[in-house]
CSV table of N, CA and C in Angstrom, one decimal:
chain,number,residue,atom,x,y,z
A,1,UNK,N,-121.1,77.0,-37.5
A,1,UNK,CA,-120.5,76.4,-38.8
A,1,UNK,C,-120.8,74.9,-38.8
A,2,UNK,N,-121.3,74.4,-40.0
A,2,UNK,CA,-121.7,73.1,-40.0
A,2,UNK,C,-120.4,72.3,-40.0
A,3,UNK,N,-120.1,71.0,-39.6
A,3,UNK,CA,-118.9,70.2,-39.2
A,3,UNK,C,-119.3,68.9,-40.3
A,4,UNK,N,-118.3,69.0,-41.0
A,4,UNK,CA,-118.1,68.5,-42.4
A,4,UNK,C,-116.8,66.5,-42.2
A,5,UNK,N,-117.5,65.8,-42.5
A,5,UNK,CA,-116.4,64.3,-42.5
A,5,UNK,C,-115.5,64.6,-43.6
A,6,UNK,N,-114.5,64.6,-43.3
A,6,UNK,CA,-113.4,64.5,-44.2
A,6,UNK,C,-112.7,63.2,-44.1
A,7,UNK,N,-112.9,61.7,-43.8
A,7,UNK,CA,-112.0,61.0,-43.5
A,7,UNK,C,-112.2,60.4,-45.1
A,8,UNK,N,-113.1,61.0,-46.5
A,8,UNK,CA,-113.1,60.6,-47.3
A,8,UNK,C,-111.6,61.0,-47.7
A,9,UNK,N,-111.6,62.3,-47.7
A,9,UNK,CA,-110.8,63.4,-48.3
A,9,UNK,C,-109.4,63.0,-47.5
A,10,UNK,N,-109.2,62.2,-46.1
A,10,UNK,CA,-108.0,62.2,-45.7
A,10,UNK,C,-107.7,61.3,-46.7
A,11,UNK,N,-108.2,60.0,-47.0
A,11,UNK,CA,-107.5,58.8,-47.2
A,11,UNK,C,-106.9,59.4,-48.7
A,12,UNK,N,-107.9,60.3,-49.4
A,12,UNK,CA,-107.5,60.5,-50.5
A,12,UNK,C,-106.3,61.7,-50.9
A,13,UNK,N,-106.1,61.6,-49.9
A,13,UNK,CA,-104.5,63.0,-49.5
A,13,UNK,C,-103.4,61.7,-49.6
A,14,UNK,N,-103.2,60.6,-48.7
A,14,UNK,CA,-102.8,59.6,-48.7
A,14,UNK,C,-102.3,59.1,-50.0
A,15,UNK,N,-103.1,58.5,-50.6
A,15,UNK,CA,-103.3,57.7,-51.4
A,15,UNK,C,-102.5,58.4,-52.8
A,16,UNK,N,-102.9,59.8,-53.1
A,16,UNK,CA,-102.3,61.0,-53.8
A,16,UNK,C,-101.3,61.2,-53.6
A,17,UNK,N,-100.9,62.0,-52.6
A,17,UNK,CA,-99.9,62.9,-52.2
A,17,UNK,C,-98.8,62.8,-50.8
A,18,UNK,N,-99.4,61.9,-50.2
A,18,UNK,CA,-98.8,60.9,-49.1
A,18,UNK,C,-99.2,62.0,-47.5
A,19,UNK,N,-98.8,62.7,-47.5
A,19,UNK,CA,-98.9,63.7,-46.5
A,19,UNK,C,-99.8,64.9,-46.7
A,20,UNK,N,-100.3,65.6,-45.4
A,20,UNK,CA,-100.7,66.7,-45.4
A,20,UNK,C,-100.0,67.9,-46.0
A,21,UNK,N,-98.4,67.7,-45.2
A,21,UNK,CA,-97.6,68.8,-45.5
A,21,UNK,C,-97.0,68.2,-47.0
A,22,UNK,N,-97.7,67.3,-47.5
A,22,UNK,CA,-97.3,67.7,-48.8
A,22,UNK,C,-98.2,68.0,-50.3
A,23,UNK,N,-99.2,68.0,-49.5
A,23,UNK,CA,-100.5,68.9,-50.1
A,23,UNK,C,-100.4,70.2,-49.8
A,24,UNK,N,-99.9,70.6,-48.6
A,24,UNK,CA,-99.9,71.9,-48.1
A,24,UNK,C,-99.1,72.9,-49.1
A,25,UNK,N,-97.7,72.2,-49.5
A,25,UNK,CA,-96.9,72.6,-50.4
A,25,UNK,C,-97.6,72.7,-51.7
A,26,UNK,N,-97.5,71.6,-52.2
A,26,UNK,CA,-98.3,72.1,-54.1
A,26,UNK,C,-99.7,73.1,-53.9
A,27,UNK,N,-100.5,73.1,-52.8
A,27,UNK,CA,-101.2,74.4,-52.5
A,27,UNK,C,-101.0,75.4,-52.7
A,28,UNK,N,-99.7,75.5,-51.9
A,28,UNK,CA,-98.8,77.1,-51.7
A,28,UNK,C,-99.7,77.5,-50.2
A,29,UNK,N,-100.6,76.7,-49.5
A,29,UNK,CA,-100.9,76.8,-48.2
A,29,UNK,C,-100.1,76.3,-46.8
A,30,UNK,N,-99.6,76.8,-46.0
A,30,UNK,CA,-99.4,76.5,-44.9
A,30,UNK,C,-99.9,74.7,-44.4
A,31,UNK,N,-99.2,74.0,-43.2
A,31,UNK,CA,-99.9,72.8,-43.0
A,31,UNK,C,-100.6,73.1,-42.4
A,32,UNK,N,-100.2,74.1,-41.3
A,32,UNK,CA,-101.2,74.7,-40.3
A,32,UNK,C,-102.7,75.0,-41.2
A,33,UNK,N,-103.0,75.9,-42.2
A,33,UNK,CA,-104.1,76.1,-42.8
A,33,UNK,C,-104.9,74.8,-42.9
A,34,UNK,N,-104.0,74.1,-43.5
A,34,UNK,CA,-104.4,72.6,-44.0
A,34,UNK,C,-105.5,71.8,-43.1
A,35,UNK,N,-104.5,71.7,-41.8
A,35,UNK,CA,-105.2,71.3,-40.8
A,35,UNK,C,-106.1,72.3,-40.2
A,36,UNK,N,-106.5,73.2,-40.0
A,36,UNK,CA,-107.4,74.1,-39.3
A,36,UNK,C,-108.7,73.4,-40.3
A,37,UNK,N,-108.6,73.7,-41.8
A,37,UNK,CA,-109.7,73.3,-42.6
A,37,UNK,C,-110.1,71.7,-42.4
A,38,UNK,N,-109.3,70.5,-42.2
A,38,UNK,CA,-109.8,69.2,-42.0
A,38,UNK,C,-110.2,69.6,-41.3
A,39,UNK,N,-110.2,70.2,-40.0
A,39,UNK,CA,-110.5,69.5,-38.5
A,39,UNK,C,-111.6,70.7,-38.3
A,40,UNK,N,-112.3,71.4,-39.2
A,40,UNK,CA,-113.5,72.1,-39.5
A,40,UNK,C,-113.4,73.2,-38.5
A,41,UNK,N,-112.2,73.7,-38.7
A,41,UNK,CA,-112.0,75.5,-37.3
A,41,UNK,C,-112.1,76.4,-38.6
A,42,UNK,N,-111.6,75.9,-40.0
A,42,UNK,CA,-111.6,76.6,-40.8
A,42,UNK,C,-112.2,76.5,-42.6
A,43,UNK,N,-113.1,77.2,-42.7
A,43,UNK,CA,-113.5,76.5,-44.0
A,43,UNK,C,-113.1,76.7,-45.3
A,44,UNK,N,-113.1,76.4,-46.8
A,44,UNK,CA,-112.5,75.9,-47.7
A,44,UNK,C,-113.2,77.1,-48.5
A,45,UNK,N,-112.4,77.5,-49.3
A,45,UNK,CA,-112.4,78.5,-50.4
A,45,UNK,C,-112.6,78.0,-51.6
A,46,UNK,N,-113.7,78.4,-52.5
A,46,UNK,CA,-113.8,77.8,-54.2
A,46,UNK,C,-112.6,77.3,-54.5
A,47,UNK,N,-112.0,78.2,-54.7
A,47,UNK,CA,-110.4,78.3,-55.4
A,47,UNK,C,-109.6,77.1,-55.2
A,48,UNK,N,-109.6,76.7,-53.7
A,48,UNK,CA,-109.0,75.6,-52.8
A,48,UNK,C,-109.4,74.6,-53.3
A,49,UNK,N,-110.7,74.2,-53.5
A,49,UNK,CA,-111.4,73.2,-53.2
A,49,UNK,C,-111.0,72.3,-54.7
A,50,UNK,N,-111.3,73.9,-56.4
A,50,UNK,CA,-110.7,73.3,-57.2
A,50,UNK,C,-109.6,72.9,-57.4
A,51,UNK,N,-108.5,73.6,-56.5
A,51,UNK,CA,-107.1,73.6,-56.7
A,51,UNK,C,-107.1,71.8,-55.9
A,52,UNK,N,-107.6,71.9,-54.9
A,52,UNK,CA,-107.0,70.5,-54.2
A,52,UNK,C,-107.8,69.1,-55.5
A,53,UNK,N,-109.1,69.6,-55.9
A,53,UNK,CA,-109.9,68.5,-56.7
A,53,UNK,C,-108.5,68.2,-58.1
A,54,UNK,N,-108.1,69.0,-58.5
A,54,UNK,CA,-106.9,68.9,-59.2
A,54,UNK,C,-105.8,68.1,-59.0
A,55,UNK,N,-105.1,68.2,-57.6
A,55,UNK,CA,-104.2,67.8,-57.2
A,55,UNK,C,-104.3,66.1,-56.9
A,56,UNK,N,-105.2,66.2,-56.2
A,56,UNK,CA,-105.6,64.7,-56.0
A,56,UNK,C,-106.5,63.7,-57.0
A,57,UNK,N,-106.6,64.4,-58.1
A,57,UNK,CA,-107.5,63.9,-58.9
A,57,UNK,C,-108.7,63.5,-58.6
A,58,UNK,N,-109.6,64.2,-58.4
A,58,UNK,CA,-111.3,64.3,-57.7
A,58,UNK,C,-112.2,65.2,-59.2
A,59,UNK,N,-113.1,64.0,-59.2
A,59,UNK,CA,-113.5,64.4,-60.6
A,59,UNK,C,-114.6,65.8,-59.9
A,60,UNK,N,-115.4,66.6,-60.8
A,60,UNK,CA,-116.0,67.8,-60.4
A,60,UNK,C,-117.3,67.1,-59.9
A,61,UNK,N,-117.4,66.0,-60.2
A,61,UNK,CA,-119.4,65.3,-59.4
A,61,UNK,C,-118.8,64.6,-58.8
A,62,UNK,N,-117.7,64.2,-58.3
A,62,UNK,CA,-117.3,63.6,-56.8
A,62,UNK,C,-116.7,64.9,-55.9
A,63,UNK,N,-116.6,66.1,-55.8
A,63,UNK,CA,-116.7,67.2,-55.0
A,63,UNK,C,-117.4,66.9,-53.7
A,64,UNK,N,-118.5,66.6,-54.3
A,64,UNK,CA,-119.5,67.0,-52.9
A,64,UNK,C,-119.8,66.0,-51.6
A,65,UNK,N,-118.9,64.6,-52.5
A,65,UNK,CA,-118.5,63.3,-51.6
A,65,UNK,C,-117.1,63.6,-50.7
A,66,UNK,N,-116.3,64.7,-51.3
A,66,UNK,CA,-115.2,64.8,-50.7
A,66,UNK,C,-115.4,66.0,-49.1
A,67,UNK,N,-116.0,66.7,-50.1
A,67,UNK,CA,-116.0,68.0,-49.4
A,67,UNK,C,-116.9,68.4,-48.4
A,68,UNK,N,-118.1,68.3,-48.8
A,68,UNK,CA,-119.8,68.1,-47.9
A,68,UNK,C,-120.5,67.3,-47.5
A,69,UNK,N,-119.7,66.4,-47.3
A,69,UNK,CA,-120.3,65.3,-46.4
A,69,UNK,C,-120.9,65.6,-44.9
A,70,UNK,N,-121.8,65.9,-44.3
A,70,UNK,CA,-121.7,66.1,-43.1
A,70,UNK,C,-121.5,65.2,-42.0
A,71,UNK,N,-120.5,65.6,-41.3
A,71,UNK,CA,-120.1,64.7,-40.1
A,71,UNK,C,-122.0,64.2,-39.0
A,72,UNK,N,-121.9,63.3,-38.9
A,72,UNK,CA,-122.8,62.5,-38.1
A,72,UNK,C,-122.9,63.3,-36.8
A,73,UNK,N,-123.7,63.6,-35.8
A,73,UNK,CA,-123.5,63.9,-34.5
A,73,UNK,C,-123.8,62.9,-33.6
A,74,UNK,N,-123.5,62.8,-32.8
A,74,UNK,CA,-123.3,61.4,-31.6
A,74,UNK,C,-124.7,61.7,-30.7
């Protein structure tokens, strides 16, 4: 599974919604889920991806800056 940067998508959890577990909530997802998907054990569903682009207000052509970024390898 390719390993995706999300430290766009953290700051913009932040800045939105303050917390994970309070994204997790307006989800209707688990934090646990939440976190398994940042920390790339688990990956992101259509559904999710528009549901969270919603929540946080992420326009649909900034998607692929939040979501598919791929993490750098050392």
């Amino acid at each position: 599974m390719m390993a995706y940067d999300y430290n766009k998508l953290l700051g913009r959890i932040v800045e939105k919604v303050g917390t994970q577990s309070e994204l997790a909530k307006r989800m209707g997802l688990s934090e646990h889920s939440i976190s398994q998907k940042l920390n790339n054990k688990l990956g992101w569903k259509q559904d999710e991806i528009r549901r969270m682009a919603e929540i946080l207000n992420i326009a649909s052509a900034d998607i692929p800056a939040y979501f598919f970024t791929e993490q750098v390898q050392n």
